[in-house]
Amino acid sequence: MDMPKPDDSVLGRKVRIVRRLQAALGDKGVIHDPVELRVYECDALTAYKCPPLCAVLPRSTEEVAAVMTVCFEESVPVVPRGAGTSLAGGSLPTADSVVLGVARMNEVLETDYDNRFIRVQAGRTNLSVTAAVEEHGFFYAPDPSSQLACAISGNIAMNSGGAHCLKYGVTTNNLMGVKMVMANGEVVEIGGAHLDAGGLDLLGLICGSEGQLGIVTEATLRILASPEGAWPVLIGFDSNEVAGACVSDIIKSGILPVAIEFMDRPCIRATEAFAGAGYPDCEALLIIEVEGSEGEINDQLSRIIQIARRHDPVEIRESGSSEESARIWLGRKSAFGAMGQINDYMCLDGTIPVSALPYVLKRIGEMSTQYGLGVGNVFHAGDGNMHPLILFDANKPGDLEKCEAFGADILRLCVEVGGCLTGEHGVGVEKRDLMEVQYSASDLEAQMSVKDVFDPGWILNPAKVFPLALTASRRAEGGLE
Amino acid sequence: MDMPKPDDSVLGRKVRIVRRLQAALGDKGVIHDPVELRVYECDALTAYKCPPLCAVLPRSTEEVAAVMTVCFEESVPVVPRGAGTSLAGGSLPTADSVVLGVARMNEVLETDYDNRFIRVQAGRTNLSVTAAVEEHGFFYAPDPSSQLACAISGNIAMNSGGAHCLKYGVTTNNLMGVKMVMANGEVVEIGGAHLDAGGLDLLGLICGSEGQLGIVTEATLRILASPEGAWPVLIGFDSNEVAGACVSDIIKSGILPVAIEFMDRPCIRATEAFAGAGYPDCEALLIIEVEGSEGEINDQLSRIIQIARRHDPVEIRESGSSEESARIWLGRKSAFGAMGQINDYMCLDGTIPVSALPYVLKRIGEMSTQYGLGVGNVFHAGDGNMHPLILFDANKPGDLEKCEAFGADILRLCVEVGGCLTGEHGVGVEKRDLMEVQYSASDLEAQMSVKDVFDPGWILNPAKVFPLALTASRRAEGGLE
């Protein structure tokens, strides 16, 4: 019997793939109109854009499995997308890929206050996880700045942190289990409502793997009892070095504030012009927040202030009311917006040992002069996670390239002082070619061999994380292109 | 040219391997005398014994690499051994294996108080890590009961916890980096003195991998500022259920004690007879310890006592002095010794969602009657990590087998209520054939495929973790036996 011959022209293949996906999800689940597709051509790293072959919006694990089965059979690359808030290009498509968006997967599946967990579909936004449990007196701790918009699936992919992670840890410390669709469409469950796991820690491996190993469709998350109260104090200093030394002394004393945020003069200036929070005119300021019962809060604040006094602060601003507390946070929370008002900027994300802070800030200042581009520093100081904002003019030819070179130099500096290329944004497209600064060829080979196990066809989130040349040769070896 | 023919008889091979290892380590680094080898024929799971081919005691990463190079070339299985305190047979040899002991690798390599880490050789004992930093006001948090003897390398292999892990997390939460020798003798470094990592979380994968992926020779560990003080309270209850409910309410309230230890009546009785700590005569008791400044301690204790009062306690025993505090802990710390005085026992290790405690304790009691073997329960209640002690008579034929069957039933129960086969002891030999209770064939295949990447010849810590039949077929596929 004669089988109809498959149409293997590029267009024929594209039409076939879209038809198969429509058969799996219905017409409304597949977006292939070029105008509608523009939403999916980039994420928050808007400097890079590429429209995909099509985008799909499944509603359940079963539908994700149906999509993966089609893509696996057709060897189509799949780009998983949470809310598209990645600053590292984590969900940037390639032209031959299907973007798999989880925006319609946002249900709460189970809440269990006795065992302190919530199970959600992975497309649910970070803040709405807390919203689902807060009237019972609970919250979900990791709180990236984008928490209003970003999805739990993206938090898991990038192992996201946030201001509160000094005390509560990052996503990997608050994730108990996942349901995941493998590259071939098979559905697996990893971890659950219990501590630890027998055998290899595959849950830890999945968290932070940037969509390279599978598509997470459901997550079991640890929820915590909301503290009785929280109270900030703002402390201004004459120099970055002294502010850094104060951070180090607070941590050494055994106090664990819930947040220690650091802003330098360029950031303070921009923020004041924009939000008028009334910050002191100084070189560096810390916003330190503590949590607990009234007794605990008073005890911790008084010890922090005592330590700060030893560092000759320009100003110690205690809060007397919740209005004053909100005012202390106002400038910090507007910092990124304020910098965006006065300039285009690129937000970096590197991690360093806390004691290297003064040296790294000094070197960034020197490089800023050398490149002729301004930098503002605003970051989570307690855990050494830096976010330098490099200012540039997108309309000035050559400025973006200079900015990229400057950014790469800062990240090389982070590795040089014993730190790491990334803290919470991931590698994505942005830092893939810097991975060789941190890792040897055999380190990268080990990481890529682990990906081979989960995704032998290298169809999951292509051209990310690993240096482009290595990914290309991996795909070529497998006869993939 | 004629090469001398290798002697491939079993004995000839053994002699050649020992000679090559002696050439690498010197005579004193290799133990092959049958009498001296008896030390290495088992670990703390003494029910299983097997003398190895030989044992080696390298002193440095370079010497470990030299050993692995020989073993890789000769395809000899290698059994890594910390201090031999594994309760799951994690360092039980096979007859054809080389035991690689790290007992001579116990140096402190670096301490850095500003960045709060210590770098040690992996054979250093857990408690001596704290000893190295305590006069500077720091400590290393994970504290397994065997902390006087057990090695950091074993803590990493099993992802060990301890009484303090409720507040400070387990080994994986306090491990920043490792130096590791791969199966082929190559040396790699993973992680370091910084938060997070680019690419896949290989450090998380190594932690808890039970020596299946490589030999950890150095570890960078997070150290924490010692609390100003710590204070316990002992609370007795009329039933296990009510004690369990009290634990749940304390955690729900947002208080995070540093330890919540649980003992049931059989344990209380045995402990009283042995140590005479003066514990109340009741069904269940909790020992709850809080840490911090005096203000924080008082605040937390008064809230805990307020919650406990709602559960109609038999007794609330507050401590008025450090002597009284020591007395409160005395019974708990002697519990295992006390149980050992009155009986042979097998110590299990499973994890359950905290709310399942009352049900699981009730079922264990019913099974105890059914099997005709006593059980004592003493465990870290705050995080659901149970350690039932099954009592048996080693001299009574059939009792050990009954005890093993009972233990397997308890672990199946843990999985059934949404928990896990292990908490902090690992799978080892003890639970390898129970892995199929928790994991599907494809789950296990994924884990074994990851091992393939690191140890293609399956020479690292043979016949552990994975069901024996699966390991055998893996080695057969590779033409390994």
PDB file of N, CA and C in Angstrom, chain A residues 114-116 138 173 186 193-202 204 208-209 225 228 251-252 254 293 296 299 303 351 353-355 418-420 422-423 435 439 442 447 449 453, chain B residues 114-116 138 173 186 193-202 204 208-209 225 228 251-252 254 293 296 299 303 351 353-355 418-420 422-423 427 439 442 447 449 453:
ATOM      1  N   ASP A 114      -1.207  22.043  57.476  1.00  0.00           N
ATOM      2  CA  ASP A 114      -0.547  21.217  58.489  1.00  0.00           C
ATOM      3  C   ASP A 114       0.863  20.836  58.044  1.00  0.00           C
ATOM      4  N   ASN A 115       0.992  20.486  56.776  1.00  0.00           N
ATOM      5  CA  ASN A 115       2.312  20.082  56.274  1.00  0.00           C
ATOM      6  C   ASN A 115       3.018  21.216  55.546  1.00  0.00           C
ATOM      7  N   ARG A 116       2.422  22.393  55.591  1.00  0.00           N
ATOM      8  CA  ARG A 116       3.018  23.615  55.075  1.00  0.00           C
ATOM      9  C   ARG A 116       3.491  23.515  53.631  1.00  0.00           C
ATOM     10  N   PHE A 138       0.074  32.438  55.991  1.00  0.00           N
ATOM     11  CA  PHE A 138       1.278  31.853  55.392  1.00  0.00           C
ATOM     12  C   PHE A 138       1.783  32.710  54.230  1.00  0.00           C
ATOM     13  N   ASN A 173      15.720  26.042  47.953  1.00  0.00           N
ATOM     14  CA  ASN A 173      15.506  25.763  49.370  1.00  0.00           C
ATOM     15  C   ASN A 173      14.023  25.746  49.742  1.00  0.00           C
ATOM     16  N   GLU A 186       7.079  11.906  28.102  1.00  0.00           N
ATOM     17  CA  GLU A 186       6.781  11.120  29.304  1.00  0.00           C
ATOM     18  C   GLU A 186       6.608  12.058  30.505  1.00  0.00           C
ATOM     19  N   ALA A 193       5.929  16.000  49.241  1.00  0.00           N
ATOM     20  CA  ALA A 193       5.703  16.723  50.497  1.00  0.00           C
ATOM     21  C   ALA A 193       6.566  16.186  51.630  1.00  0.00           C
ATOM     22  N   HIS A 194       7.819  15.821  51.334  1.00  0.00           N
ATOM     23  CA  HIS A 194       8.695  15.254  52.352  1.00  0.00           C
ATOM     24  C   HIS A 194      10.107  15.787  52.180  1.00  0.00           C
ATOM     25  N   LEU A 195      10.900  15.625  53.233  1.00  0.00           N
ATOM     26  CA  LEU A 195      12.311  16.008  53.236  1.00  0.00           C
ATOM     27  C   LEU A 195      13.129  14.962  52.497  1.00  0.00           C
ATOM     28  N   ASP A 196      14.183  15.393  51.810  1.00  0.00           N
ATOM     29  CA  ASP A 196      15.192  14.505  51.234  1.00  0.00           C
ATOM     30  C   ASP A 196      14.614  13.568  50.162  1.00  0.00           C
ATOM     31  N   ALA A 197      15.458  12.763  49.563  1.00  0.00           N
ATOM     32  CA  ALA A 197      15.062  11.805  48.539  1.00  0.00           C
ATOM     33  C   ALA A 197      16.079  10.689  48.537  1.00  0.00           C
ATOM     34  N   GLY A 198      15.634   9.479  48.228  1.00  0.00           N
ATOM     35  CA  GLY A 198      16.584   8.390  48.048  1.00  0.00           C
ATOM     36  C   GLY A 198      17.291   8.553  46.720  1.00  0.00           C
ATOM     37  N   GLY A 199      18.520   8.083  46.607  1.00  0.00           N
ATOM     38  CA  GLY A 199      19.229   8.144  45.333  1.00  0.00           C
ATOM     39  C   GLY A 199      19.716   9.540  45.006  1.00  0.00           C
ATOM     40  N   LEU A 200      19.923   9.821  43.739  1.00  0.00           N
ATOM     41  CA  LEU A 200      20.487  11.108  43.323  1.00  0.00           C
ATOM     42  C   LEU A 200      19.473  12.230  43.487  1.00  0.00           C
ATOM     43  N   ASP A 201      19.958  13.436  43.788  1.00  0.00           N
ATOM     44  CA  ASP A 201      19.076  14.579  44.021  1.00  0.00           C
ATOM     45  C   ASP A 201      18.651  15.196  42.696  1.00  0.00           C
ATOM     46  N   LEU A 202      17.740  14.513  42.002  1.00  0.00           N
ATOM     47  CA  LEU A 202      17.298  15.009  40.691  1.00  0.00           C
ATOM     48  C   LEU A 202      16.509  16.306  40.830  1.00  0.00           C
ATOM     49  N   GLY A 204      17.136  18.782  42.904  1.00  0.00           N
ATOM     50  CA  GLY A 204      18.153  19.837  42.927  1.00  0.00           C
ATOM     51  C   GLY A 204      18.738  20.085  41.550  1.00  0.00           C
ATOM     52  N   GLY A 208      17.074  25.319  38.598  1.00  0.00           N
ATOM     53  CA  GLY A 208      18.189  26.079  38.045  1.00  0.00           C
ATOM     54  C   GLY A 208      18.699  25.540  36.722  1.00  0.00           C
ATOM     55  N   SER A 209      18.007  24.565  36.132  1.00  0.00           N
ATOM     56  CA  SER A 209      18.530  23.971  34.896  1.00  0.00           C
ATOM     57  C   SER A 209      18.016  24.689  33.644  1.00  0.00           C
ATOM     58  N   ALA A 225       4.948  30.271  57.887  1.00  0.00           N
ATOM     59  CA  ALA A 225       4.057  31.122  58.678  1.00  0.00           C
ATOM     60  C   ALA A 225       4.518  32.574  58.565  1.00  0.00           C
ATOM     61  N   GLU A 228       5.085  37.912  62.641  1.00  0.00           N
ATOM     62  CA  GLU A 228       4.121  38.821  63.279  1.00  0.00           C
ATOM     63  C   GLU A 228       4.302  40.241  62.780  1.00  0.00           C
ATOM     64  N   ILE A 251      26.386  40.403  59.864  1.00  0.00           N
ATOM     65  CA  ILE A 251      26.251  38.965  59.602  1.00  0.00           C
ATOM     66  C   ILE A 251      27.098  38.169  60.603  1.00  0.00           C
ATOM     67  N   LYS A 252      28.331  38.650  60.820  1.00  0.00           N
ATOM     68  CA  LYS A 252      29.231  37.962  61.750  1.00  0.00           C
ATOM     69  C   LYS A 252      28.647  37.893  63.160  1.00  0.00           C
ATOM     70  N   GLY A 254      25.831  37.207  64.101  1.00  0.00           N
ATOM     71  CA  GLY A 254      24.847  36.148  64.287  1.00  0.00           C
ATOM     72  C   GLY A 254      23.412  36.607  64.068  1.00  0.00           C
ATOM     73  N   SER A 293       8.430  38.762  66.356  1.00  0.00           N
ATOM     74  CA  SER A 293       7.528  39.367  67.326  1.00  0.00           C
ATOM     75  C   SER A 293       8.092  40.739  67.695  1.00  0.00           C
ATOM     76  N   GLU A 296      11.394  40.421  69.505  1.00  0.00           N
ATOM     77  CA  GLU A 296      12.505  40.038  68.628  1.00  0.00           C
ATOM     78  C   GLU A 296      12.946  41.206  67.747  1.00  0.00           C
ATOM     79  N   ASP A 299      14.889  43.761  69.805  1.00  0.00           N
ATOM     80  CA  ASP A 299      16.184  43.213  70.174  1.00  0.00           C
ATOM     81  C   ASP A 299      17.154  43.267  68.982  1.00  0.00           C
ATOM     82  N   ARG A 303      20.565  45.850  68.347  1.00  0.00           N
ATOM     83  CA  ARG A 303      21.917  45.316  68.142  1.00  0.00           C
ATOM     84  C   ARG A 303      22.493  45.772  66.802  1.00  0.00           C
ATOM     85  N   THR A 351      27.675  37.038  41.511  1.00  0.00           N
ATOM     86  CA  THR A 351      27.766  36.774  42.947  1.00  0.00           C
ATOM     87  C   THR A 351      29.220  36.756  43.367  1.00  0.00           C
ATOM     88  N   PRO A 353      32.023  36.566  47.050  1.00  0.00           N
ATOM     89  CA  PRO A 353      32.130  36.435  48.504  1.00  0.00           C
ATOM     90  C   PRO A 353      31.918  37.827  49.126  1.00  0.00           C
ATOM     91  N   VAL A 354      31.144  37.902  50.212  1.00  0.00           N
ATOM     92  CA  VAL A 354      30.730  39.206  50.763  1.00  0.00           C
ATOM     93  C   VAL A 354      31.932  40.123  51.047  1.00  0.00           C
ATOM     94  N   SER A 355      33.048  39.543  51.497  1.00  0.00           N
ATOM     95  CA  SER A 355      34.182  40.388  51.878  1.00  0.00           C
ATOM     96  C   SER A 355      34.837  41.062  50.675  1.00  0.00           C
ATOM     97  N   GLY A 418      36.637  34.882  43.232  1.00  0.00           N
ATOM     98  CA  GLY A 418      36.117  33.676  43.883  1.00  0.00           C
ATOM     99  C   GLY A 418      34.605  33.587  43.848  1.00  0.00           C
ATOM    100  N   GLY A 419      33.980  34.371  42.977  1.00  0.00           N
ATOM    101  CA  GLY A 419      32.524  34.374  42.886  1.00  0.00           C
ATOM    102  C   GLY A 419      32.041  33.629  41.659  1.00  0.00           C
ATOM    103  N   CYS A 420      30.890  34.047  41.149  1.00  0.00           N
ATOM    104  CA  CYS A 420      30.181  33.272  40.130  1.00  0.00           C
ATOM    105  C   CYS A 420      29.496  34.198  39.135  1.00  0.00           C
ATOM    106  N   THR A 422      26.609  34.200  37.885  1.00  0.00           N
ATOM    107  CA  THR A 422      25.178  34.459  38.010  1.00  0.00           C
ATOM    108  C   THR A 422      24.730  34.263  39.455  1.00  0.00           C
ATOM    109  N   GLY A 423      23.672  34.954  39.845  1.00  0.00           N
ATOM    110  CA  GLY A 423      23.144  34.796  41.193  1.00  0.00           C
ATOM    111  C   GLY A 423      21.738  34.257  41.130  1.00  0.00           C
ATOM    112  N   MET A 435      30.566  31.180  30.023  1.00  0.00           N
ATOM    113  CA  MET A 435      30.645  29.968  30.863  1.00  0.00           C
ATOM    114  C   MET A 435      32.071  29.430  30.899  1.00  0.00           C
ATOM    115  N   TYR A 439      34.182  27.734  33.878  1.00  0.00           N
ATOM    116  CA  TYR A 439      34.291  26.274  33.847  1.00  0.00           C
ATOM    117  C   TYR A 439      35.332  25.797  32.842  1.00  0.00           C
ATOM    118  N   SER A 442      36.308  20.166  30.742  1.00  0.00           N
ATOM    119  CA  SER A 442      35.743  18.915  31.274  1.00  0.00           C
ATOM    120  C   SER A 442      34.553  19.189  32.191  1.00  0.00           C
ATOM    121  N   GLN A 447      28.510  18.694  32.455  1.00  0.00           N
ATOM    122  CA  GLN A 447      27.170  19.291  32.474  1.00  0.00           C
ATOM    123  C   GLN A 447      26.393  18.899  31.206  1.00  0.00           C
ATOM    124  N   SER A 449      26.886  16.304  29.328  1.00  0.00           N
ATOM    125  CA  SER A 449      26.584  14.866  29.321  1.00  0.00           C
ATOM    126  C   SER A 449      25.349  14.568  30.156  1.00  0.00           C
ATOM    127  N   VAL A 453      21.462  12.901  28.940  1.00  0.00           N
ATOM    128  CA  VAL A 453      20.620  11.867  29.546  1.00  0.00           C
ATOM    129  C   VAL A 453      19.140  12.232  29.431  1.00  0.00           C
TER     130      VAL A 453
ATOM    131  N   ASP B 114      35.522  36.476  57.380  1.00  0.00           N
ATOM    132  CA  ASP B 114      34.766  37.529  56.704  1.00  0.00           C
ATOM    133  C   ASP B 114      33.743  36.939  55.749  1.00  0.00           C
ATOM    134  N   ASN B 115      34.154  35.903  55.037  1.00  0.00           N
ATOM    135  CA  ASN B 115      33.237  35.282  54.077  1.00  0.00           C
ATOM    136  C   ASN B 115      32.576  34.030  54.634  1.00  0.00           C
ATOM    137  N   ARG B 116      32.826  33.779  55.898  1.00  0.00           N
ATOM    138  CA  ARG B 116      32.167  32.712  56.627  1.00  0.00           C
ATOM    139  C   ARG B 116      32.257  31.342  55.955  1.00  0.00           C
ATOM    140  N   PHE B 138      32.392  30.895  65.797  1.00  0.00           N
ATOM    141  CA  PHE B 138      31.641  30.301  64.697  1.00  0.00           C
ATOM    142  C   PHE B 138      31.382  28.817  64.948  1.00  0.00           C
ATOM    143  N   ASN B 173      22.559  22.325  52.393  1.00  0.00           N
ATOM    144  CA  ASN B 173      22.323  23.749  52.622  1.00  0.00           C
ATOM    145  C   ASN B 173      23.535  24.446  53.214  1.00  0.00           C
ATOM    146  N   GLU B 186      40.707  12.025  37.101  1.00  0.00           N
ATOM    147  CA  GLU B 186      40.736  13.464  36.851  1.00  0.00           C
ATOM    148  C   GLU B 186      40.252  14.224  38.093  1.00  0.00           C
ATOM    149  N   ALA B 193      33.389  29.632  47.167  1.00  0.00           N
ATOM    150  CA  ALA B 193      32.983  30.538  48.243  1.00  0.00           C
ATOM    151  C   ALA B 193      31.940  31.544  47.788  1.00  0.00           C
ATOM    152  N   HIS B 194      31.000  31.121  46.972  1.00  0.00           N
ATOM    153  CA  HIS B 194      29.990  32.023  46.438  1.00  0.00           C
ATOM    154  C   HIS B 194      28.641  31.336  46.378  1.00  0.00           C
ATOM    155  N   LEU B 195      27.593  32.159  46.255  1.00  0.00           N
ATOM    156  CA  LEU B 195      26.217  31.680  46.106  1.00  0.00           C
ATOM    157  C   LEU B 195      25.999  31.193  44.679  1.00  0.00           C
ATOM    158  N   ASP B 196      25.188  30.143  44.495  1.00  0.00           N
ATOM    159  CA  ASP B 196      24.694  29.719  43.187  1.00  0.00           C
ATOM    160  C   ASP B 196      25.818  29.255  42.253  1.00  0.00           C
ATOM    161  N   ALA B 197      25.453  28.821  41.090  1.00  0.00           N
ATOM    162  CA  ALA B 197      26.397  28.368  40.081  1.00  0.00           C
ATOM    163  C   ALA B 197      25.751  28.546  38.722  1.00  0.00           C
ATOM    164  N   GLY B 198      26.558  28.814  37.697  1.00  0.00           N
ATOM    165  CA  GLY B 198      26.013  28.843  36.342  1.00  0.00           C
ATOM    166  C   GLY B 198      25.805  27.414  35.876  1.00  0.00           C
ATOM    167  N   GLY B 199      24.839  27.205  34.989  1.00  0.00           N
ATOM    168  CA  GLY B 199      24.630  25.866  34.432  1.00  0.00           C
ATOM    169  C   GLY B 199      23.960  24.935  35.422  1.00  0.00           C
ATOM    170  N   LEU B 200      24.144  23.650  35.243  1.00  0.00           N
ATOM    171  CA  LEU B 200      23.462  22.663  36.070  1.00  0.00           C
ATOM    172  C   LEU B 200      24.053  22.622  37.476  1.00  0.00           C
ATOM    173  N   ASP B 201      23.212  22.327  38.462  1.00  0.00           N
ATOM    174  CA  ASP B 201      23.635  22.314  39.861  1.00  0.00           C
ATOM    175  C   ASP B 201      24.344  20.998  40.178  1.00  0.00           C
ATOM    176  N   LEU B 202      25.578  20.859  39.689  1.00  0.00           N
ATOM    177  CA  LEU B 202      26.306  19.607  39.919  1.00  0.00           C
ATOM    178  C   LEU B 202      26.657  19.430  41.392  1.00  0.00           C
ATOM    179  N   GLY B 204      24.771  20.211  43.972  1.00  0.00           N
ATOM    180  CA  GLY B 204      23.581  19.601  44.563  1.00  0.00           C
ATOM    181  C   GLY B 204      23.479  18.131  44.200  1.00  0.00           C
ATOM    182  N   GLY B 208      24.762  13.909  48.613  1.00  0.00           N
ATOM    183  CA  GLY B 208      23.754  12.860  48.749  1.00  0.00           C
ATOM    184  C   GLY B 208      23.892  11.752  47.717  1.00  0.00           C
ATOM    185  N   SER B 209      24.967  11.764  46.910  1.00  0.00           N
ATOM    186  CA  SER B 209      25.061  10.756  45.848  1.00  0.00           C
ATOM    187  C   SER B 209      25.780   9.492  46.317  1.00  0.00           C
ATOM    188  N   ALA B 225      27.834  32.237  62.708  1.00  0.00           N
ATOM    189  CA  ALA B 225      28.159  32.839  63.999  1.00  0.00           C
ATOM    190  C   ALA B 225      27.430  32.085  65.101  1.00  0.00           C
ATOM    191  N   GLU B 228      24.210  33.583  70.852  1.00  0.00           N
ATOM    192  CA  GLU B 228      24.640  34.037  72.175  1.00  0.00           C
ATOM    193  C   GLU B 228      24.298  33.018  73.241  1.00  0.00           C
ATOM    194  N   ILE B 251       5.285  24.992  64.885  1.00  0.00           N
ATOM    195  CA  ILE B 251       5.849  25.339  63.568  1.00  0.00           C
ATOM    196  C   ILE B 251       4.930  26.325  62.842  1.00  0.00           C
ATOM    197  N   LYS B 252       3.616  26.028  62.919  1.00  0.00           N
ATOM    198  CA  LYS B 252       2.636  26.899  62.260  1.00  0.00           C
ATOM    199  C   LYS B 252       2.700  28.326  62.788  1.00  0.00           C
ATOM    200  N   GLY B 254       5.083  30.113  63.417  1.00  0.00           N
ATOM    201  CA  GLY B 254       6.166  30.913  62.853  1.00  0.00           C
ATOM    202  C   GLY B 254       7.427  30.904  63.705  1.00  0.00           C
ATOM    203  N   SER B 293      19.678  35.795  71.487  1.00  0.00           N
ATOM    204  CA  SER B 293      19.999  36.654  72.626  1.00  0.00           C
ATOM    205  C   SER B 293      19.015  36.336  73.751  1.00  0.00           C
ATOM    206  N   GLU B 296      15.490  37.254  72.822  1.00  0.00           N
ATOM    207  CA  GLU B 296      14.889  36.349  71.835  1.00  0.00           C
ATOM    208  C   GLU B 296      14.504  35.020  72.475  1.00  0.00           C
ATOM    209  N   ASP B 299      11.402  35.421  74.688  1.00  0.00           N
ATOM    210  CA  ASP B 299      10.234  35.644  73.840  1.00  0.00           C
ATOM    211  C   ASP B 299       9.763  34.327  73.220  1.00  0.00           C
ATOM    212  N   ARG B 303       6.261  31.943  74.162  1.00  0.00           N
ATOM    213  CA  ARG B 303       5.247  31.634  73.148  1.00  0.00           C
ATOM    214  C   ARG B 303       5.073  30.117  72.983  1.00  0.00           C
ATOM    215  N   THR B 351      11.323   9.536  56.247  1.00  0.00           N
ATOM    216  CA  THR B 351      10.811  10.894  56.388  1.00  0.00           C
ATOM    217  C   THR B 351       9.349  10.933  55.990  1.00  0.00           C
ATOM    218  N   PRO B 353       5.579  13.607  55.904  1.00  0.00           N
ATOM    219  CA  PRO B 353       5.000  14.927  56.159  1.00  0.00           C
ATOM    220  C   PRO B 353       4.639  15.006  57.652  1.00  0.00           C
ATOM    221  N   VAL B 354       4.947  16.140  58.282  1.00  0.00           N
ATOM    222  CA  VAL B 354       4.804  16.252  59.743  1.00  0.00           C
ATOM    223  C   VAL B 354       3.403  15.867  60.224  1.00  0.00           C
ATOM    224  N   SER B 355       2.381  16.218  59.444  1.00  0.00           N
ATOM    225  CA  SER B 355       1.010  15.969  59.919  1.00  0.00           C
ATOM    226  C   SER B 355       0.677  14.477  59.956  1.00  0.00           C
ATOM    227  N   GLY B 418       3.133   9.706  51.721  1.00  0.00           N
ATOM    228  CA  GLY B 418       3.670  10.861  51.005  1.00  0.00           C
ATOM    229  C   GLY B 418       5.073  11.234  51.444  1.00  0.00           C
ATOM    230  N   GLY B 419       5.759  10.316  52.115  1.00  0.00           N
ATOM    231  CA  GLY B 419       7.119  10.582  52.573  1.00  0.00           C
ATOM    232  C   GLY B 419       8.157   9.877  51.736  1.00  0.00           C
ATOM    233  N   CYS B 420       9.269   9.550  52.368  1.00  0.00           N
ATOM    234  CA  CYS B 420      10.446   9.096  51.644  1.00  0.00           C
ATOM    235  C   CYS B 420      11.192   8.021  52.428  1.00  0.00           C
ATOM    236  N   THR B 422      14.244   7.615  53.058  1.00  0.00           N
ATOM    237  CA  THR B 422      15.418   7.984  53.821  1.00  0.00           C
ATOM    238  C   THR B 422      15.361   9.454  54.202  1.00  0.00           C
ATOM    239  N   GLY B 423      16.032   9.805  55.299  1.00  0.00           N
ATOM    240  CA  GLY B 423      16.092  11.200  55.719  1.00  0.00           C
ATOM    241  C   GLY B 423      17.509  11.696  55.699  1.00  0.00           C
ATOM    242  N   VAL B 427      20.627   5.412  51.300  1.00  0.00           N
ATOM    243  CA  VAL B 427      20.049   4.149  50.846  1.00  0.00           C
ATOM    244  C   VAL B 427      21.038   3.009  51.095  1.00  0.00           C
ATOM    245  N   TYR B 439      10.308   4.650  43.524  1.00  0.00           N
ATOM    246  CA  TYR B 439      10.580   5.134  42.171  1.00  0.00           C
ATOM    247  C   TYR B 439      10.097   4.160  41.103  1.00  0.00           C
ATOM    248  N   SER B 442      11.314   4.161  35.137  1.00  0.00           N
ATOM    249  CA  SER B 442      11.935   5.249  34.367  1.00  0.00           C
ATOM    250  C   SER B 442      12.625   6.255  35.285  1.00  0.00           C
ATOM    251  N   GLN B 447      18.142   8.143  36.989  1.00  0.00           N
ATOM    252  CA  GLN B 447      19.208   8.262  37.986  1.00  0.00           C
ATOM    253  C   GLN B 447      20.437   7.461  37.561  1.00  0.00           C
ATOM    254  N   SER B 449      21.271   6.624  34.537  1.00  0.00           N
ATOM    255  CA  SER B 449      21.891   7.243  33.362  1.00  0.00           C
ATOM    256  C   SER B 449      22.798   8.402  33.764  1.00  0.00           C
ATOM    257  N   VAL B 453      27.147   8.906  33.262  1.00  0.00           N
ATOM    258  CA  VAL B 453      27.945  10.046  32.802  1.00  0.00           C
ATOM    259  C   VAL B 453      29.233  10.161  33.611  1.00  0.00           C
TER     260      VAL B 453
END
